[in-house]
mmCIF file of N, CA and C in Angstrom:
data_model
loop_
_atom_site.group_PDB
_atom_site.id
_atom_site.type_symbol
_atom_site.label_atom_id
_atom_site.label_comp_id
_atom_site.label_asym_id
_atom_site.label_seq_id
_atom_site.Cartn_x
_atom_site.Cartn_y
_atom_site.Cartn_z
ATOM 1 N N MET A 1 93.885 123.492 8.467
ATOM 2 C CA MET A 1 93.381 124.591 7.710
ATOM 3 C C MET A 1 93.548 125.042 6.442
ATOM 4 N N ALA A 2 93.332 124.534 5.296
ATOM 5 C CA ALA A 2 94.308 124.462 3.333
ATOM 6 C C ALA A 2 94.456 126.274 3.393
ATOM 7 N N LYS A 3 95.601 127.639 3.596
ATOM 8 C CA LYS A 3 95.571 128.505 3.672
ATOM 9 C C LYS A 3 96.272 128.601 2.245
ATOM 10 N N ASP A 4 96.419 129.401 1.313
ATOM 11 C CA ASP A 4 96.926 129.992 0.346
ATOM 12 C C ASP A 4 98.569 130.330 0.245
ATOM 13 N N MET A 5 99.309 129.952 -0.396
ATOM 14 C CA MET A 5 100.433 130.303 -0.564
ATOM 15 C C MET A 5 100.408 132.166 0.081
ATOM 16 N N GLU A 6 100.177 132.531 -0.500
ATOM 17 C CA GLU A 6 101.361 133.942 -0.173
ATOM 18 C C GLU A 6 100.608 133.996 1.452
ATOM 19 N N TYR A 7 99.736 133.152 2.327
ATOM 20 C CA TYR A 7 99.503 133.340 3.664
ATOM 21 C C TYR A 7 100.598 132.401 4.338
ATOM 22 N N GLN A 8 101.110 131.694 3.173
ATOM 23 C CA GLN A 8 102.041 130.523 3.877
ATOM 24 C C GLN A 8 103.477 131.316 3.793
ATOM 25 N N GLN A 9 103.496 132.703 2.679
ATOM 26 C CA GLN A 9 105.387 133.030 2.428
ATOM 27 C C GLN A 9 105.150 133.799 3.872
ATOM 28 N N LEU A 10 104.254 134.555 4.380
ATOM 29 C CA LEU A 10 103.872 135.246 5.053
ATOM 30 C C LEU A 10 103.788 134.573 6.777
ATOM 31 N N ILE A 11 103.299 133.794 6.935
ATOM 32 C CA ILE A 11 103.453 132.971 8.247
ATOM 33 C C ILE A 11 104.816 132.141 8.390
ATOM 34 N N HIS A 12 105.477 131.737 7.281
ATOM 35 C CA HIS A 12 106.408 131.690 7.321
ATOM 36 C C HIS A 12 107.748 132.519 8.125
ATOM 37 N N ALA A 13 107.786 134.031 7.307
ATOM 38 C CA ALA A 13 108.445 134.964 7.792
ATOM 39 C C ALA A 13 109.474 135.242 8.837
ATOM 40 N N SER A 14 110.668 135.399 8.604
ATOM 41 C CA SER A 14 111.262 135.431 10.472
ATOM 42 C C SER A 14 110.263 137.272 10.693
ATOM 43 N N LYS A 15 109.804 138.475 10.459
ATOM 44 C CA LYS A 15 109.340 138.425 10.947
ATOM 45 C C LYS A 15 107.717 138.628 11.644
ATOM 46 N N TRP A 16 107.378 137.334 10.686
ATOM 47 C CA TRP A 16 105.688 136.853 11.867
ATOM 48 C C TRP A 16 107.136 136.693 13.018
ATOM 49 N N LEU A 17 106.935 135.563 13.051
ATOM 50 C CA LEU A 17 107.793 135.166 14.064
ATOM 51 C C LEU A 17 108.619 135.416 15.100
ATOM 52 N N ARG A 18 109.175 136.663 15.194
ATOM 53 C CA ARG A 18 109.311 138.410 16.281
ATOM 54 C C ARG A 18 108.336 138.917 16.882
ATOM 55 N N LEU A 19 107.130 138.521 16.089
ATOM 56 C CA LEU A 19 106.371 139.562 16.029
ATOM 57 C C LEU A 19 105.187 138.708 16.956
ATOM 58 N N ARG A 20 105.087 137.270 16.861
ATOM 59 C CA ARG A 20 104.581 136.321 17.549
ATOM 60 C C ARG A 20 104.732 135.704 19.261
ATOM 61 N N LYS A 21 106.021 135.618 18.930
ATOM 62 C CA LYS A 21 107.098 135.400 20.263
ATOM 63 C C LYS A 21 107.586 136.595 20.578
ATOM 64 N N LEU A 22 107.178 138.277 19.891
ATOM 65 C CA LEU A 22 107.066 139.640 21.124
ATOM 66 C C LEU A 22 105.033 139.182 21.779
ATOM 67 N N ILE A 23 104.272 138.555 20.883
ATOM 68 C CA ILE A 23 102.955 139.164 21.931
ATOM 69 C C ILE A 23 102.713 137.785 22.510
ATOM 70 N N LEU A 24 102.971 136.847 22.965
ATOM 71 C CA LEU A 24 103.142 135.625 23.320
ATOM 72 C C LEU A 24 103.745 136.120 24.868
ATOM 73 N N THR A 25 105.487 136.357 24.344
ATOM 74 C CA THR A 25 106.107 136.994 26.061
ATOM 75 C C THR A 25 105.909 138.241 26.094
ATOM 76 N N ARG A 26 104.486 139.479 25.501
ATOM 77 C CA ARG A 26 103.367 140.191 26.436
ATOM 78 C C ARG A 26 102.090 140.157 26.805
ATOM 79 N N THR A 27 102.408 138.876 26.090
ATOM 80 C CA THR A 27 100.243 138.419 26.845
ATOM 81 C C THR A 27 101.043 136.598 26.750
ATOM 82 N N PRO A 28 101.765 136.002 28.503
ATOM 83 C CA PRO A 28 101.931 134.830 28.070
ATOM 84 C C PRO A 28 100.249 133.620 28.869
ATOM 85 N N LEU A 29 100.024 134.505 28.719
ATOM 86 C CA LEU A 29 98.417 133.288 29.145
ATOM 87 C C LEU A 29 97.035 133.789 29.333
ATOM 88 N N CYS A 30 96.441 132.355 28.159
ATOM 89 C CA CYS A 30 95.871 132.813 27.303
ATOM 90 C C CYS A 30 94.296 134.179 27.436
ATOM 91 N N GLN A 31 94.470 134.278 26.497
ATOM 92 C CA GLN A 31 92.574 135.482 26.754
ATOM 93 C C GLN A 31 91.907 135.036 27.136
ATOM 94 N N ARG A 32 91.402 134.307 26.204
ATOM 95 C CA ARG A 32 89.946 133.841 26.097
ATOM 96 C C ARG A 32 89.882 132.697 27.729
ATOM 97 N N CYS A 33 90.927 132.077 28.143
ATOM 98 C CA CYS A 33 90.811 131.071 28.771
ATOM 99 C C CYS A 33 90.906 132.414 30.699
ATOM 100 N N LEU A 34 91.895 133.570 31.117
ATOM 101 C CA LEU A 34 91.981 134.511 31.655
ATOM 102 C C LEU A 34 90.113 135.193 31.327
ATOM 103 N N ALA A 35 88.919 134.763 30.897
ATOM 104 C CA ALA A 35 87.892 136.124 30.039
ATOM 105 C C ALA A 35 87.172 134.397 30.564
ATOM 106 N N GLU A 36 87.396 133.348 30.941
ATOM 107 C CA GLU A 36 86.601 132.017 31.461
ATOM 108 C C GLU A 36 86.928 132.110 33.012
ATOM 109 N N GLY A 37 87.712 132.756 33.057
ATOM 110 C CA GLY A 37 87.919 132.476 34.661
ATOM 111 C C GLY A 37 88.999 130.960 34.600
ATOM 112 N N ARG A 38 89.416 131.072 34.029
ATOM 113 C CA ARG A 38 90.793 130.244 33.821
ATOM 114 C C ARG A 38 92.510 130.678 34.020
ATOM 115 N N THR A 39 93.260 130.019 34.016
ATOM 116 C CA THR A 39 94.176 130.479 33.604
ATOM 117 C C THR A 39 94.968 129.491 33.598
ATOM 118 N N THR A 40 95.481 129.814 31.937
ATOM 119 C CA THR A 40 96.900 128.451 31.441
ATOM 120 C C THR A 40 97.500 129.368 30.288
ATOM 121 N N ALA A 41 99.124 128.754 29.975
ATOM 122 C CA ALA A 41 99.321 129.825 29.507
ATOM 123 C C ALA A 41 98.790 129.108 28.269
ATOM 124 N N ALA A 42 99.202 130.997 27.246
ATOM 125 C CA ALA A 42 99.297 130.869 25.899
ATOM 126 C C ALA A 42 100.629 130.051 25.245
ATOM 127 N N THR A 43 99.833 129.666 24.101
ATOM 128 C CA THR A 43 101.103 128.970 23.386
ATOM 129 C C THR A 43 101.105 129.131 21.336
ATOM 130 N N GLU A 44 99.667 130.192 20.950
ATOM 131 C CA GLU A 44 99.347 130.900 19.667
ATOM 132 C C GLU A 44 99.070 131.802 20.014
ATOM 133 N N VAL A 45 99.381 132.051 18.865
ATOM 134 C CA VAL A 45 98.493 133.982 18.298
ATOM 135 C C VAL A 45 97.753 133.630 17.284
ATOM 136 N N HIS A 46 96.800 134.322 18.026
ATOM 137 C CA HIS A 46 95.501 133.808 16.337
ATOM 138 C C HIS A 46 95.156 135.621 16.018
ATOM 139 N N HIS A 47 94.823 135.225 14.486
ATOM 140 C CA HIS A 47 94.228 136.256 14.306
ATOM 141 C C HIS A 47 92.991 136.515 13.736
ATOM 142 N N ILE A 48 92.228 137.356 14.754
ATOM 143 C CA ILE A 48 91.230 138.280 14.708
ATOM 144 C C ILE A 48 90.338 138.169 13.559
ATOM 145 N N ARG A 49 90.954 138.634 12.310
ATOM 146 C CA ARG A 49 90.616 139.394 11.080
ATOM 147 C C ARG A 49 90.727 138.494 10.674
ATOM 148 N N PRO A 50 91.284 136.808 9.432
ATOM 149 C CA PRO A 50 91.587 136.769 8.831
ATOM 150 C C PRO A 50 92.695 137.050 7.783
ATOM 151 N N VAL A 51 93.149 136.435 8.134
ATOM 152 C CA VAL A 51 95.191 136.940 6.369
ATOM 153 C C VAL A 51 94.272 136.702 5.986
ATOM 154 N N GLU A 52 93.845 135.323 5.862
ATOM 155 C CA GLU A 52 93.355 134.657 4.736
ATOM 156 C C GLU A 52 91.993 134.970 3.699
ATOM 157 N N GLU A 53 91.877 135.776 4.555
ATOM 158 C CA GLU A 53 90.290 136.360 3.326
ATOM 159 C C GLU A 53 90.119 137.748 2.806
ATOM 160 N N ALA A 54 91.637 138.962 3.284
ATOM 161 C CA ALA A 54 92.230 139.370 2.379
ATOM 162 C C ALA A 54 92.588 138.907 1.017
ATOM 163 N N ILE A 55 91.818 139.953 -0.253
ATOM 164 C CA ILE A 55 92.268 139.829 -1.647
ATOM 165 C C ILE A 55 93.749 139.938 -1.769
ATOM 166 N N ALA A 56 93.705 141.199 -1.096
ATOM 167 C CA ALA A 56 95.283 141.480 -1.723
ATOM 168 C C ALA A 56 96.663 141.038 -0.950
ATOM 169 N N PHE A 57 97.895 140.942 -1.735
ATOM 170 C CA PHE A 57 98.961 140.595 -0.720
ATOM 171 C C PHE A 57 99.357 141.722 0.650
ATOM 172 N N ASN A 58 99.284 143.031 -0.105
ATOM 173 C CA ASN A 58 99.119 144.705 1.088
ATOM 174 C C ASN A 58 98.059 144.175 2.058
ATOM 175 N N ASP A 59 96.785 143.655 1.427
ATOM 176 C CA ASP A 59 96.103 143.678 2.678
ATOM 177 C C ASP A 59 96.366 142.307 3.691
ATOM 178 N N LYS A 60 96.775 141.808 3.127
ATOM 179 C CA LYS A 60 97.747 140.309 4.123
ATOM 180 C C LYS A 60 98.710 140.829 4.677
ATOM 181 N N GLN A 61 98.905 140.887 4.107
ATOM 182 C CA GLN A 61 99.670 141.477 5.505
ATOM 183 C C GLN A 61 100.188 142.514 6.744
ATOM 184 N N GLN A 62 99.199 143.847 5.766
ATOM 185 C CA GLN A 62 98.446 144.363 7.131
ATOM 186 C C GLN A 62 97.992 143.941 8.062
ATOM 187 N N ARG A 63 96.639 142.786 8.057
ATOM 188 C CA ARG A 63 96.563 142.109 8.987
ATOM 189 C C ARG A 63 97.152 141.306 9.822
ATOM 190 N N MET A 64 99.073 140.872 8.800
ATOM 191 C CA MET A 64 98.799 139.199 9.357
ATOM 192 C C MET A 64 99.708 140.663 11.049
ATOM 193 N N TYR A 65 100.466 141.514 10.675
ATOM 194 C CA TYR A 65 101.203 142.265 11.343
ATOM 195 C C TYR A 65 100.818 143.093 12.688
ATOM 196 N N ASP A 66 99.685 143.895 12.152
ATOM 197 C CA ASP A 66 98.544 144.116 12.974
ATOM 198 C C ASP A 66 98.513 144.151 14.006
ATOM 199 N N GLN A 67 99.199 144.236 14.838
ATOM 200 C CA GLN A 67 98.926 144.022 16.402
ATOM 201 C C GLN A 67 97.771 143.776 17.294
ATOM 202 N N THR A 68 96.588 144.638 16.621
ATOM 203 C CA THR A 68 95.333 144.833 17.502
ATOM 204 C C THR A 68 94.654 143.784 16.604
ATOM 205 N N ASN A 69 95.635 142.633 15.948
ATOM 206 C CA ASN A 69 94.599 141.959 15.198
ATOM 207 C C ASN A 69 94.811 140.409 15.705
ATOM 208 N N LEU A 70 95.716 140.753 17.180
ATOM 209 C CA LEU A 70 96.326 139.601 17.215
ATOM 210 C C LEU A 70 95.787 138.576 18.827
ATOM 211 N N GLN A 71 95.607 137.757 18.779
ATOM 212 C CA GLN A 71 95.101 137.587 20.797
ATOM 213 C C GLN A 71 95.792 135.992 20.659
ATOM 214 N N ALA A 72 96.664 136.056 21.715
ATOM 215 C CA ALA A 72 97.109 134.956 22.530
ATOM 216 C C ALA A 72 96.199 134.032 23.435
ATOM 217 N N LEU A 73 96.292 132.334 22.942
ATOM 218 C CA LEU A 73 95.861 131.926 23.380
ATOM 219 C C LEU A 73 96.369 130.412 23.568
ATOM 220 N N CYS A 74 95.968 129.575 24.240
ATOM 221 C CA CYS A 74 96.227 127.871 24.172
ATOM 222 C C CYS A 74 95.476 127.294 23.352
ATOM 223 N N HIS A 75 97.019 126.326 22.930
ATOM 224 C CA HIS A 75 96.059 125.438 21.323
ATOM 225 C C HIS A 75 94.212 124.834 21.582
ATOM 226 N N ASP A 76 93.615 124.262 22.599
ATOM 227 C CA ASP A 76 92.714 124.275 22.709
ATOM 228 C C ASP A 76 91.797 125.569 22.697
ATOM 229 N N CYS A 77 92.224 127.273 22.996
ATOM 230 C CA CYS A 77 91.093 127.951 23.318
ATOM 231 C C CYS A 77 90.716 129.166 21.453
ATOM 232 N N HIS A 78 92.058 127.934 21.238
ATOM 233 C CA HIS A 78 92.806 128.693 19.110
ATOM 234 C C HIS A 78 91.809 127.878 18.574
ATOM 235 N N VAL A 79 91.297 126.732 18.133
ATOM 236 C CA VAL A 79 90.769 124.836 17.762
ATOM 237 C C VAL A 79 89.350 125.401 17.835
ATOM 238 N N ARG A 80 89.091 126.066 19.826
ATOM 239 C CA ARG A 80 87.622 126.362 19.462
ATOM 240 C C ARG A 80 86.973 127.974 19.370
ATOM 241 N N THR A 81 87.738 128.529 19.388
ATOM 242 C CA THR A 81 87.711 129.377 17.947
ATOM 243 C C THR A 81 86.670 129.482 17.037
ATOM 244 N N HIS A 82 88.076 129.174 16.409
ATOM 245 C CA HIS A 82 88.264 129.045 15.202
ATOM 246 C C HIS A 82 86.740 128.088 14.340
ATOM 247 N N THR A 83 86.534 126.462 15.095
ATOM 248 C CA THR A 83 84.879 125.994 15.198
ATOM 249 C C THR A 83 84.433 126.786 15.506
ATOM 250 N N GLU A 84 84.242 128.022 16.320
ATOM 251 C CA GLU A 84 83.272 128.191 16.603
ATOM 252 C C GLU A 84 82.266 129.479 15.169
ATOM 253 N N LEU A 85 83.692 130.110 14.944
ATOM 254 C CA LEU A 85 83.954 131.509 14.069
ATOM 255 C C LEU A 85 83.220 129.778 12.663
ATOM 256 N N GLY A 86 82.974 128.875 12.440
ATOM 257 C CA GLY A 86 83.176 128.157 11.303
ATOM 258 C C GLY A 86 84.943 127.632 10.233
ATOM 259 N N ARG A 87 85.245 128.525 10.940
ATOM 260 C CA ARG A 87 86.967 128.506 9.889
ATOM 261 C C ARG A 87 87.547 127.155 10.068
ATOM 262 N N SER A 88 86.554 126.009 10.658
ATOM 263 C CA SER A 88 87.910 125.421 10.585
ATOM 264 C C SER A 88 87.248 124.043 9.864
ATOM 265 N N GLY A 89 88.047 122.959 8.786
ATOM 266 C CA GLY A 89 87.460 121.868 8.087
ATOM 267 C C GLY A 89 86.698 122.129 7.308
ATOM 268 N N ARG A 90 86.848 120.930 5.887
ATOM 269 C CA ARG A 90 86.376 121.145 4.700
ATOM 270 C C ARG A 90 84.979 121.484 5.013
ATOM 271 N N LYS A 91 84.273 121.747 4.813
ATOM 272 C CA LYS A 91 82.807 123.013 5.173
ATOM 273 C C LYS A 91 83.917 124.603 4.356
ATOM 274 N N ALA A 92 84.327 124.677 6.065
ATOM 275 C CA ALA A 92 84.446 125.835 5.863
ATOM 276 C C ALA A 92 85.775 126.424 5.236
ATOM 277 N N THR A 93 86.231 125.415 4.931
ATOM 278 C CA THR A 93 87.360 126.261 4.039
ATOM 279 C C THR A 93 86.734 126.306 2.058
ATOM 280 N N LYS A 94 85.963 125.720 1.857
ATOM 281 C CA LYS A 94 85.187 125.498 1.132
ATOM 282 C C LYS A 94 83.977 126.675 0.878
ATOM 283 N N LYS A 95 83.014 126.959 1.304
ATOM 284 C CA LYS A 95 82.580 128.114 1.677
ATOM 285 C C LYS A 95 84.175 129.559 1.480
ATOM 286 N N ARG A 96 85.165 129.508 2.253
ATOM 287 C CA ARG A 96 85.492 130.721 2.453
ATOM 288 C C ARG A 96 85.865 130.834 0.457
ATOM 289 N N ASN A 97 87.299 129.723 0.003
ATOM 290 C CA ASN A 97 86.919 129.577 -1.045
ATOM 291 C C ASN A 97 86.523 130.040 -2.336
ATOM 292 N N GLU A 98 84.764 129.930 -1.761
ATOM 293 C CA GLU A 98 83.476 129.629 -3.217
ATOM 294 C C GLU A 98 83.495 131.873 -2.642
ATOM 295 N N LYS A 99 83.709 131.853 -1.162
ATOM 296 C CA LYS A 99 83.485 133.207 -1.344
ATOM 297 C C LYS A 99 84.646 134.472 -1.316
ATOM 298 N N GLN A 100 86.082 133.717 -1.327
ATOM 299 C CA GLN A 100 87.324 134.676 -1.800
ATOM 300 C C GLN A 100 86.647 134.823 -4.027
ATOM 301 N N VAL A 101 86.037 133.496 -4.090
ATOM 302 C CA VAL A 101 86.899 133.801 -5.865
ATOM 303 C C VAL A 101 85.339 135.247 -5.952
ATOM 304 N N LYS A 102 83.962 135.007 -5.361
ATOM 305 C CA LYS A 102 83.898 136.109 -5.758
ATOM 306 C C LYS A 102 83.700 137.888 -5.828
ATOM 307 N N GLN A 103 84.820 137.560 -4.003
ATOM 308 C CA GLN A 103 85.031 139.066 -3.976
ATOM 309 C C GLN A 103 86.154 139.095 -5.068
ATOM 310 N N ILE A 104 86.847 138.498 -5.395
ATOM 311 C CA ILE A 104 87.591 138.774 -6.750
ATOM 312 C C ILE A 104 86.820 138.826 -8.346
ATOM 313 N N ILE A 105 85.560 138.360 -7.981
ATOM 314 C CA ILE A 105 84.848 138.393 -9.368
ATOM 315 C C ILE A 105 84.619 139.884 -9.052
ATOM 316 N N LYS A 106 84.163 140.437 -8.236
ATOM 317 C CA LYS A 106 83.543 142.083 -8.229
ATOM 318 C C LYS A 106 84.788 143.037 -7.985
ATOM 319 N N LYS A 107 85.784 142.517 -7.704
ATOM 320 C CA LYS A 107 86.120 143.756 -6.999
ATOM 321 C C LYS A 107 87.558 143.604 -8.900
ATOM 322 N N PHE A 108 87.248 143.138 -9.455
ATOM 323 C CA PHE A 108 88.441 142.979 -10.470
ATOM 324 C C PHE A 108 87.535 142.751 -12.565
ATOM 325 N N PHE A 109 86.463 142.644 -11.902
ATOM 326 C CA PHE A 109 85.385 142.826 -12.897
ATOM 327 C C PHE A 109 84.538 143.009 -13.119
ATOM 328 N N ASP A 110 83.310 142.927 -12.146
ATOM 329 C CA ASP A 110 82.580 144.003 -12.186
ATOM 330 C C ASP A 110 82.621 145.105 -12.562
ATOM 331 N N GLY A 111 83.397 145.490 -12.559
ATOM 332 C CA GLY A 111 82.833 147.438 -12.814
ATOM 333 C C GLY A 111 83.800 146.929 -14.738
ATOM 334 N N GLU A 112 83.138 146.095 -15.106
ATOM 335 C CA GLU A 112 84.219 146.660 -16.539
ATOM 336 C C GLU A 112 82.716 145.848 -17.595
ATOM 337 N N ARG A 113 82.247 144.649 -16.882
ATOM 338 C CA ARG A 113 80.813 143.655 -17.244
ATOM 339 C C ARG A 113 79.298 144.591 -17.954
ATOM 340 N N GLY A 114 79.270 144.712 -18.839
ATOM 341 C CA GLY A 114 77.883 145.800 -18.959
ATOM 342 C C GLY A 114 76.838 144.266 -18.032
ATOM 343 N N GLU A 115 75.973 145.195 -17.577
ATOM 344 C CA GLU A 115 74.266 144.787 -17.382
ATOM 345 C C GLU A 115 73.114 143.924 -17.821
ATOM 346 N N ASP A 116 73.695 144.053 -19.435
ATOM 347 C CA ASP A 116 73.500 143.188 -20.232
ATOM 348 C C ASP A 116 74.022 141.267 -20.765
ATOM 349 N N ARG A 117 75.560 142.127 -19.899
ATOM 350 C CA ARG A 117 75.935 141.040 -20.593
ATOM 351 C C ARG A 117 76.232 139.447 -19.741
ATOM 352 N N GLY A 118 76.793 138.493 -19.938
ATOM 353 C CA GLY A 118 76.013 137.491 -19.330
ATOM 354 C C GLY A 118 76.964 137.216 -18.139
ATOM 355 N N PRO A 119 76.815 135.576 -17.247
ATOM 356 C CA PRO A 119 78.485 135.757 -16.700
ATOM 357 C C PRO A 119 79.891 135.538 -16.938
ATOM 358 N N ILE A 120 80.882 135.945 -16.655
ATOM 359 C CA ILE A 120 82.045 136.043 -17.089
ATOM 360 C C ILE A 120 82.469 134.636 -17.795
ATOM 361 N N PHE A 121 81.827 133.257 -16.891
ATOM 362 C CA PHE A 121 82.830 132.029 -16.504
ATOM 363 C C PHE A 121 81.465 130.588 -17.963
#
């Protein structure tokens, strides 16, 4: 899944790597597998509310490091979760990017344009 540069910066930060290690130490078994009656080692940490959907960098940081927004999963469950949420693949990336452009336009430009004006593009 293609991620923006701010996400890349956050996911490679030592603060994230320490938090990831802490989550996997505290929750060594896949939470989804446990809920489905299986016992599998957790190897990945999933952000329940996606970091890349936040617009402002501060919001991305908040989501990245919020422990209540994290879930320990095995690789298979992590992939399955993203697939079920429609957050993997080219179509999902395109849809996510279009949604983010609309959010940015609404946040930064809608209040400044008069109703009688046409689109900004």
